[in-house]
mmCIF file of C-alpha atoms in Angstrom:
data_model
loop_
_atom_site.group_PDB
_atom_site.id
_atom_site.type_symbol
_atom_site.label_atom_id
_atom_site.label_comp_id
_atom_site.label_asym_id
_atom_site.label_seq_id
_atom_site.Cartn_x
_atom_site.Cartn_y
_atom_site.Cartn_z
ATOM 1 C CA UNK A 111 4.309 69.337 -40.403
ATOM 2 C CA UNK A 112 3.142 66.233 -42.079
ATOM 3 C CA UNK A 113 2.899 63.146 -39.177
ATOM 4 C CA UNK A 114 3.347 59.301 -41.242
ATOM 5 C CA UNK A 115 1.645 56.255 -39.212
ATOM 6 C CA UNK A 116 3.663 53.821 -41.076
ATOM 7 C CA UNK A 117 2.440 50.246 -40.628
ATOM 8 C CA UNK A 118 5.218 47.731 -40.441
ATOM 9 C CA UNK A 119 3.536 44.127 -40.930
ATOM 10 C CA UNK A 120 5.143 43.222 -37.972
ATOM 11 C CA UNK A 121 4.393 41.827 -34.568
ATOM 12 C CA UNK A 122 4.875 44.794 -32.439
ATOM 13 C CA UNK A 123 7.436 43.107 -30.014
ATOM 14 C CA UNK A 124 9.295 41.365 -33.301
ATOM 15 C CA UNK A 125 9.687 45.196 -34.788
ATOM 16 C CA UNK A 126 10.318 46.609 -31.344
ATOM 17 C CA UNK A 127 13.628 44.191 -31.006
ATOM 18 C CA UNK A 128 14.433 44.909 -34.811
ATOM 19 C CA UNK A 129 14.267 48.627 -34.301
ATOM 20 C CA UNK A 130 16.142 48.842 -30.977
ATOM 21 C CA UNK A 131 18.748 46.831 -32.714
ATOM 22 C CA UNK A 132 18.771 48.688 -35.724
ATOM 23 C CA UNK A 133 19.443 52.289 -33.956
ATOM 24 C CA UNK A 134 21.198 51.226 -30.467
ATOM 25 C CA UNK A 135 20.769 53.220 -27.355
ATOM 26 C CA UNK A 136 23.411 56.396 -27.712
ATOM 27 C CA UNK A 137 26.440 55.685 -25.295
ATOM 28 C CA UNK A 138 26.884 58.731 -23.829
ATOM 29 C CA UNK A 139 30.091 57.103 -21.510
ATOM 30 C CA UNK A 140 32.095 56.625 -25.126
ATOM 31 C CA UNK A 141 31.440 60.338 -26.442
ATOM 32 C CA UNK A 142 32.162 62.060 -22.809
ATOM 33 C CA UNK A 143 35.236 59.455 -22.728
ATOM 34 C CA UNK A 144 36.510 61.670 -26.051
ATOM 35 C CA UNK A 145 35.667 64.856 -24.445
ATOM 36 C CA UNK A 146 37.511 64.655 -21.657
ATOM 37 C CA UNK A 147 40.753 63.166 -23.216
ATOM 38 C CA UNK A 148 40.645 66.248 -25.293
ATOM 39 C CA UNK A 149 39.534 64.676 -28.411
ATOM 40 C CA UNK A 150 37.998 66.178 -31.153
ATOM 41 C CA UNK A 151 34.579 66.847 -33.054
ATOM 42 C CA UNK A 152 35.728 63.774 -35.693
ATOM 43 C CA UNK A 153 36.636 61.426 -33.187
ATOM 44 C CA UNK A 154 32.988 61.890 -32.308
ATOM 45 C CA UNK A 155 31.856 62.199 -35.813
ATOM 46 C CA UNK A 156 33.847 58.655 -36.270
ATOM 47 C CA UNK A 157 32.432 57.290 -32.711
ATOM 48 C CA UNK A 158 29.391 58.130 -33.632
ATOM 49 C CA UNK A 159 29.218 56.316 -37.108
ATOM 50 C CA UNK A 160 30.623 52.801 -35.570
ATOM 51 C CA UNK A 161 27.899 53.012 -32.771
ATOM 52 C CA UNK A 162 24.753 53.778 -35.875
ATOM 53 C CA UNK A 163 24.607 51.348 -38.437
ATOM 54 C CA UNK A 164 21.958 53.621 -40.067
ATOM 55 C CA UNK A 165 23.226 56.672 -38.770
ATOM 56 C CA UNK A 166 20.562 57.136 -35.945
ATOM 57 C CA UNK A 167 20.355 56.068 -32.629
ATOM 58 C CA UNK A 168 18.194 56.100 -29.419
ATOM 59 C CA UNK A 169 18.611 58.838 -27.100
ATOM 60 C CA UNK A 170 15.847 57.879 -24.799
ATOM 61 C CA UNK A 171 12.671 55.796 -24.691
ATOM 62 C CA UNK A 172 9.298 55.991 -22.644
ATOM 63 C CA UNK A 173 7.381 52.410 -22.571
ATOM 64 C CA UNK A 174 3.520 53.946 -22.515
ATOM 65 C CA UNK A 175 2.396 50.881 -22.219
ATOM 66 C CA UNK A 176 3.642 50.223 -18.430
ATOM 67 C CA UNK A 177 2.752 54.165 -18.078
ATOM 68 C CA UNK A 178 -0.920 53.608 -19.085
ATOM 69 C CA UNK A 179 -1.482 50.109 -17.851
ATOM 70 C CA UNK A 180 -2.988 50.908 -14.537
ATOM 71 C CA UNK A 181 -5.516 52.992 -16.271
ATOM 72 C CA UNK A 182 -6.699 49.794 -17.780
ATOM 73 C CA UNK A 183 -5.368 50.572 -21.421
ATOM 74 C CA UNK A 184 -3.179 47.561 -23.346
ATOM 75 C CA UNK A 185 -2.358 48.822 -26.175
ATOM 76 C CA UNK A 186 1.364 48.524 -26.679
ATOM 77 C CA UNK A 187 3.201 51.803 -27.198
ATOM 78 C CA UNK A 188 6.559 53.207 -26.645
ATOM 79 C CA UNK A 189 8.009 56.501 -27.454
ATOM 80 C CA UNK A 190 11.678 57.034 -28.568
ATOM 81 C CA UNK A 191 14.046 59.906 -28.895
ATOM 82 C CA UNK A 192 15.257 58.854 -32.284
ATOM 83 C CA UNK A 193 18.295 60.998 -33.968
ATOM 84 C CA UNK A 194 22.446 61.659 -34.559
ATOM 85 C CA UNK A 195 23.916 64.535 -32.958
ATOM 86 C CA UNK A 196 26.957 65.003 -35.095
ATOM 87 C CA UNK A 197 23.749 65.076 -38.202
ATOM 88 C CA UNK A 198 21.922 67.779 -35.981
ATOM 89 C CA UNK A 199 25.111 69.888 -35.235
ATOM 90 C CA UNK A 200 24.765 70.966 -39.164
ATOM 91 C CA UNK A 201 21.414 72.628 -38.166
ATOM 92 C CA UNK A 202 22.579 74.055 -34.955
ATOM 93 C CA UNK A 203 25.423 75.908 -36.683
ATOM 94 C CA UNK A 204 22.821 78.124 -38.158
ATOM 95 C CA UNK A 205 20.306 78.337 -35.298
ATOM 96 C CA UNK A 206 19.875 76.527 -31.934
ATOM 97 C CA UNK A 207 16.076 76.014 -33.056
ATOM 98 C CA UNK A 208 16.087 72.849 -34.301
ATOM 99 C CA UNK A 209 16.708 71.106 -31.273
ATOM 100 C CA UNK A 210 12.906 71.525 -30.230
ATOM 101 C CA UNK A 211 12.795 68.839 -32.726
ATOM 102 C CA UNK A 212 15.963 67.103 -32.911
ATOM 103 C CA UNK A 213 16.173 64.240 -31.811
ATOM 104 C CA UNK A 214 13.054 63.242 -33.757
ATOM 105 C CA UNK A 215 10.491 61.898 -31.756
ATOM 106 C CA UNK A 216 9.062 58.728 -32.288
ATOM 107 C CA UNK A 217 6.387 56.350 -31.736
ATOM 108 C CA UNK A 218 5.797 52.703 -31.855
ATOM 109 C CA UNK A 219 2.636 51.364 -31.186
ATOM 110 C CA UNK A 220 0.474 48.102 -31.712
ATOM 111 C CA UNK A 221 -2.968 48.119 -33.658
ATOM 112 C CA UNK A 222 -5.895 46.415 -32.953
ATOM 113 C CA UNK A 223 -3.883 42.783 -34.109
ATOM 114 C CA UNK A 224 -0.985 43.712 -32.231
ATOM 115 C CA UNK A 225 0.912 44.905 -35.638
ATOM 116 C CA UNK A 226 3.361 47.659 -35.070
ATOM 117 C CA UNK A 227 2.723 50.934 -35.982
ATOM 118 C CA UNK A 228 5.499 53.307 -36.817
ATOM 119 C CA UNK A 229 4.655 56.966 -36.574
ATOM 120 C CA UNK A 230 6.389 60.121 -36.825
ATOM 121 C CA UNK A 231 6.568 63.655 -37.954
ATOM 122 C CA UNK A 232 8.187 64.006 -41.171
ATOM 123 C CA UNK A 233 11.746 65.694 -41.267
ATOM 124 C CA UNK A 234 11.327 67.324 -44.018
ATOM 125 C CA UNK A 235 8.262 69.028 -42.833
ATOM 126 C CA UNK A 236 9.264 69.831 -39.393
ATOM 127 C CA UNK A 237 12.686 71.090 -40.164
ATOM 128 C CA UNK A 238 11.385 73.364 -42.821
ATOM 129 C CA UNK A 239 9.104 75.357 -40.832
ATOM 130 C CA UNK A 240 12.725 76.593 -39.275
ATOM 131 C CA UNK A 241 12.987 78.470 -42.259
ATOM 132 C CA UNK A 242 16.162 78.365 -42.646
ATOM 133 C CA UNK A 243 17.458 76.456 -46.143
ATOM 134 C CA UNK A 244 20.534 74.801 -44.390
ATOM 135 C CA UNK A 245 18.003 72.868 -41.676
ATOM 136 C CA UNK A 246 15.256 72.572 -44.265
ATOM 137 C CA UNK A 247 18.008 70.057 -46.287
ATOM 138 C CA UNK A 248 19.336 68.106 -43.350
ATOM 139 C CA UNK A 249 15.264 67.417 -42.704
ATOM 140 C CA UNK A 250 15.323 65.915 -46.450
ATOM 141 C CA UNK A 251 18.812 63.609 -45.228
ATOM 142 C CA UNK A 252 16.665 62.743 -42.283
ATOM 143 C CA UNK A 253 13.604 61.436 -44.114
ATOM 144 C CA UNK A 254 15.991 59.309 -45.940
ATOM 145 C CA UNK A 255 17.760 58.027 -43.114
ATOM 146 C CA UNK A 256 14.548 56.925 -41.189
ATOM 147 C CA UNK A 257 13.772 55.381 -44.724
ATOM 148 C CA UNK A 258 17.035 53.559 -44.500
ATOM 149 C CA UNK A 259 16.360 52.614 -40.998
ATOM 150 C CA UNK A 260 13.084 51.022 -41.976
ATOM 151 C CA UNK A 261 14.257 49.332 -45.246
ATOM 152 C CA UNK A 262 16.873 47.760 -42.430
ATOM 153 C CA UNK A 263 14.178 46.395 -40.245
ATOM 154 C CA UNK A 264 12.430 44.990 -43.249
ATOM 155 C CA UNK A 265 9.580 47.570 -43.896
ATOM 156 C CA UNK A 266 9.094 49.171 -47.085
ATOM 157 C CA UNK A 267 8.808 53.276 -46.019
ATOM 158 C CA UNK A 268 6.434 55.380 -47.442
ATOM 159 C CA UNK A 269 7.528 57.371 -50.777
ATOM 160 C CA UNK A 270 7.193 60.618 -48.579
ATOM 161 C CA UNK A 271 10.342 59.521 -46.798
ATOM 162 C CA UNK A 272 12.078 58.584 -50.182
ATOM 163 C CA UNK A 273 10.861 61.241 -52.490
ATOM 164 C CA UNK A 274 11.373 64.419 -50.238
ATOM 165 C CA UNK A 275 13.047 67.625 -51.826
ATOM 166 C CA UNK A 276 14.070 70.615 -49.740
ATOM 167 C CA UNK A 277 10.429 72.605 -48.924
#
């Protein structure tokens, strides 16, 4: 797998707010709400797309920087559980392996000047070394969408997010 340490140009508190607003916290309550009035896989599918603006939303965070504080460390740094489950159902219908990597995890952290850092293991990468075909192209989809997700925020993603082809 190939990890990216994509630098943002932003303040890591300005992109922290611009990311969390960009792929909102999954609500859990609205897809449970389906399942138990007996609704169906495309009232999540359609649940899901209102709720993601760019098709990817947080599943969980850890703030490392409250975590490592009392060791004396500063630097700014919080891990999410980035991804789309109705996205990573099209890999689990051909194995249940991809969800050691799905949702994708991310990090945001704060160089030396505060800047955020964005970093990540590429899709494309991971997913492939399922090998399985099927997965390997929903990890191309997914190095676009985190593209999209950037462009969104305002940061200009690597071309190994944009220029991906099934591995």
């Amino acid at each position: 797998m190939t990890r990216l340490d994509i630098p943002t140009g932003m303040g890591f508190d300005e992109f922290r707010r611009s990311f969390e607003q960009a792929a909102p916290v999954f609500d859990m309550a609205a897809t449970r709400r389906i399942t138990d009035t007996g609704g169906t896989w495309d009232d999540v599918r359609t649940a899901i797309g209102a709720q993601a603006p760019y098709d990817l939303l947080i599943f969980a965070s850890v703030d490392g920087t409250s975590l490592m504080a009392p060791a004396g460390h500063h630097t700014k740094a919080v891990e999410y559980l980035l991804g789309n489950h109705v996205i990573a159902e099209r890999m689990f219908r051909h194995s249940p392996m991809p969800l050691l990597y799905a949702p994708l995890r991310i990090l945001v952290h704060g160089d030396a000047s505060d800047m955020a850092v964005f970093t990540l293991d590429q899709p494309s990468t991971v997913f492939a070394g399922i090998g399985i075909p099927q997965v390997s192209e929903v990890g191309v989809e997914l190095d676009r969408k985190v593209a999209g997700l950037l462009r969104g925020i305002g940061v200009e993603p690597p071309r190994a997010l944009t220029d991906s082809t099934a591995r």
